[in-house]
């Protein structure tokens, strides 16, 4: 399963267990006797604190899922660069060699000698196109892998958060255990946010590394004097 789709499924499950926790808190508040009002106060205080954490969590998750990326589109783009640009141009590179063109048999003298001098530069320029398209494809695939790793981490972190919420529900089953429920759940929220923040930093690192590798190849102007295609005439 796509990790982002799995994370989305777990997000729905998280919403459900949070609702179960809300119902559990309300249920325990209904049975607390008046002489244990201080317990009810602690539960409400913890629940309000948890709600603030959850509000932060929902906003963070909404932003994440709105910018989930598209690994399939990256894969298609990498394939298109290789299939539609790199492959065809690379196949033509062999034609820019002495003896490979009709003019090699028809030309003679000084003009022919000068013409043959430009062929290596033309061949090098065409071969460099394949090098660049390979770099583009590698960068796109690296980002695709980084996105998959990131959403895998999000899915794992969501699963751990769900477990912590379930633990909070169990604690809330008793009057004296109920005050700890929101605290347990809030701890899970904090741990989730810390884990995903680390994942964001790792993904940014993957994107930066892919970009740096691509820029390095694109900045190599050796096959293209002054950044232009080599001249076809002398």
PDB file of C-alpha atoms in Angstrom, residues 10-25 46-47 49-51 53-55 57-58 61 156-173 177-178 180-192:
ATOM      1  CA  UNK A  10      -4.588   5.771  10.204  1.00  0.00           C
ATOM      2  CA  UNK A  11      -5.616   9.423  10.389  1.00  0.00           C
ATOM      3  CA  UNK A  12      -9.254   8.349  10.161  1.00  0.00           C
ATOM      4  CA  UNK A  13      -8.640   5.760  12.873  1.00  0.00           C
ATOM      5  CA  UNK A  14      -6.998   8.428  15.028  1.00  0.00           C
ATOM      6  CA  UNK A  15     -10.076  10.633  14.690  1.00  0.00           C
ATOM      7  CA  UNK A  16     -12.228   7.726  15.826  1.00  0.00           C
ATOM      8  CA  UNK A  17     -10.181   6.900  18.931  1.00  0.00           C
ATOM      9  CA  UNK A  18     -10.027  10.583  19.916  1.00  0.00           C
ATOM     10  CA  UNK A  19     -13.829  10.613  19.796  1.00  0.00           C
ATOM     11  CA  UNK A  20     -13.866   7.470  21.952  1.00  0.00           C
ATOM     12  CA  UNK A  21     -11.617   9.232  24.452  1.00  0.00           C
ATOM     13  CA  UNK A  22     -13.967  12.241  24.518  1.00  0.00           C
ATOM     14  CA  UNK A  23     -16.902   9.964  25.232  1.00  0.00           C
ATOM     15  CA  UNK A  24     -14.926   8.162  27.945  1.00  0.00           C
ATOM     16  CA  UNK A  25     -14.087  11.479  29.635  1.00  0.00           C
ATOM     17  CA  UNK A  46      -6.279  17.865  31.517  1.00  0.00           C
ATOM     18  CA  UNK A  47      -8.914  17.538  28.812  1.00  0.00           C
ATOM     19  CA  UNK A  49      -4.976  21.024  27.750  1.00  0.00           C
ATOM     20  CA  UNK A  50      -5.265  17.998  25.489  1.00  0.00           C
ATOM     21  CA  UNK A  51      -7.775  19.788  23.244  1.00  0.00           C
ATOM     22  CA  UNK A  53      -2.635  19.961  21.712  1.00  0.00           C
ATOM     23  CA  UNK A  54      -5.123  18.244  19.423  1.00  0.00           C
ATOM     24  CA  UNK A  55      -6.004  21.515  17.723  1.00  0.00           C
ATOM     25  CA  UNK A  57      -2.133  18.394  15.728  1.00  0.00           C
ATOM     26  CA  UNK A  58      -5.126  18.644  13.371  1.00  0.00           C
ATOM     27  CA  UNK A  61      -1.836  17.124   9.780  1.00  0.00           C
ATOM     28  CA  UNK A 156       4.400   4.625  12.003  1.00  0.00           C
ATOM     29  CA  UNK A 157       4.095   7.761  14.152  1.00  0.00           C
ATOM     30  CA  UNK A 158       0.302   7.814  13.706  1.00  0.00           C
ATOM     31  CA  UNK A 159       0.084   4.160  14.730  1.00  0.00           C
ATOM     32  CA  UNK A 160       2.082   4.935  17.886  1.00  0.00           C
ATOM     33  CA  UNK A 161      -0.172   7.905  18.639  1.00  0.00           C
ATOM     34  CA  UNK A 162      -3.267   5.737  18.262  1.00  0.00           C
ATOM     35  CA  UNK A 163      -1.808   3.278  20.758  1.00  0.00           C
ATOM     36  CA  UNK A 164      -1.228   6.108  23.244  1.00  0.00           C
ATOM     37  CA  UNK A 165      -4.825   7.334  22.821  1.00  0.00           C
ATOM     38  CA  UNK A 166      -6.116   3.799  23.406  1.00  0.00           C
ATOM     39  CA  UNK A 167      -4.026   3.721  26.580  1.00  0.00           C
ATOM     40  CA  UNK A 168      -5.594   7.015  27.631  1.00  0.00           C
ATOM     41  CA  UNK A 169      -9.052   5.533  27.071  1.00  0.00           C
ATOM     42  CA  UNK A 170      -8.167   2.571  29.287  1.00  0.00           C
ATOM     43  CA  UNK A 171      -6.931   4.894  32.024  1.00  0.00           C
ATOM     44  CA  UNK A 172     -10.122   6.946  31.831  1.00  0.00           C
ATOM     45  CA  UNK A 173     -12.214   3.872  32.668  1.00  0.00           C
ATOM     46  CA  UNK A 177      -7.256   6.960  36.666  1.00  0.00           C
ATOM     47  CA  UNK A 178      -9.162   9.434  34.524  1.00  0.00           C
ATOM     48  CA  UNK A 180      -4.010  10.658  33.751  1.00  0.00           C
ATOM     49  CA  UNK A 181      -5.876   9.920  30.498  1.00  0.00           C
ATOM     50  CA  UNK A 182      -5.459  13.345  28.859  1.00  0.00           C
ATOM     51  CA  UNK A 183      -1.844  13.475  30.005  1.00  0.00           C
ATOM     52  CA  UNK A 184      -1.104  10.125  28.344  1.00  0.00           C
ATOM     53  CA  UNK A 185      -2.802  11.262  25.144  1.00  0.00           C
ATOM     54  CA  UNK A 186      -1.021  14.616  25.107  1.00  0.00           C
ATOM     55  CA  UNK A 187       2.308  12.851  25.548  1.00  0.00           C
ATOM     56  CA  UNK A 188       1.510  10.814  22.468  1.00  0.00           C
ATOM     57  CA  UNK A 189       0.721  13.984  20.504  1.00  0.00           C
ATOM     58  CA  UNK A 190       4.031  15.577  21.504  1.00  0.00           C
ATOM     59  CA  UNK A 191       5.942  12.431  20.533  1.00  0.00           C
ATOM     60  CA  UNK A 192       4.145  12.326  17.181  1.00  0.00           C
TER      61      UNK A 192
END
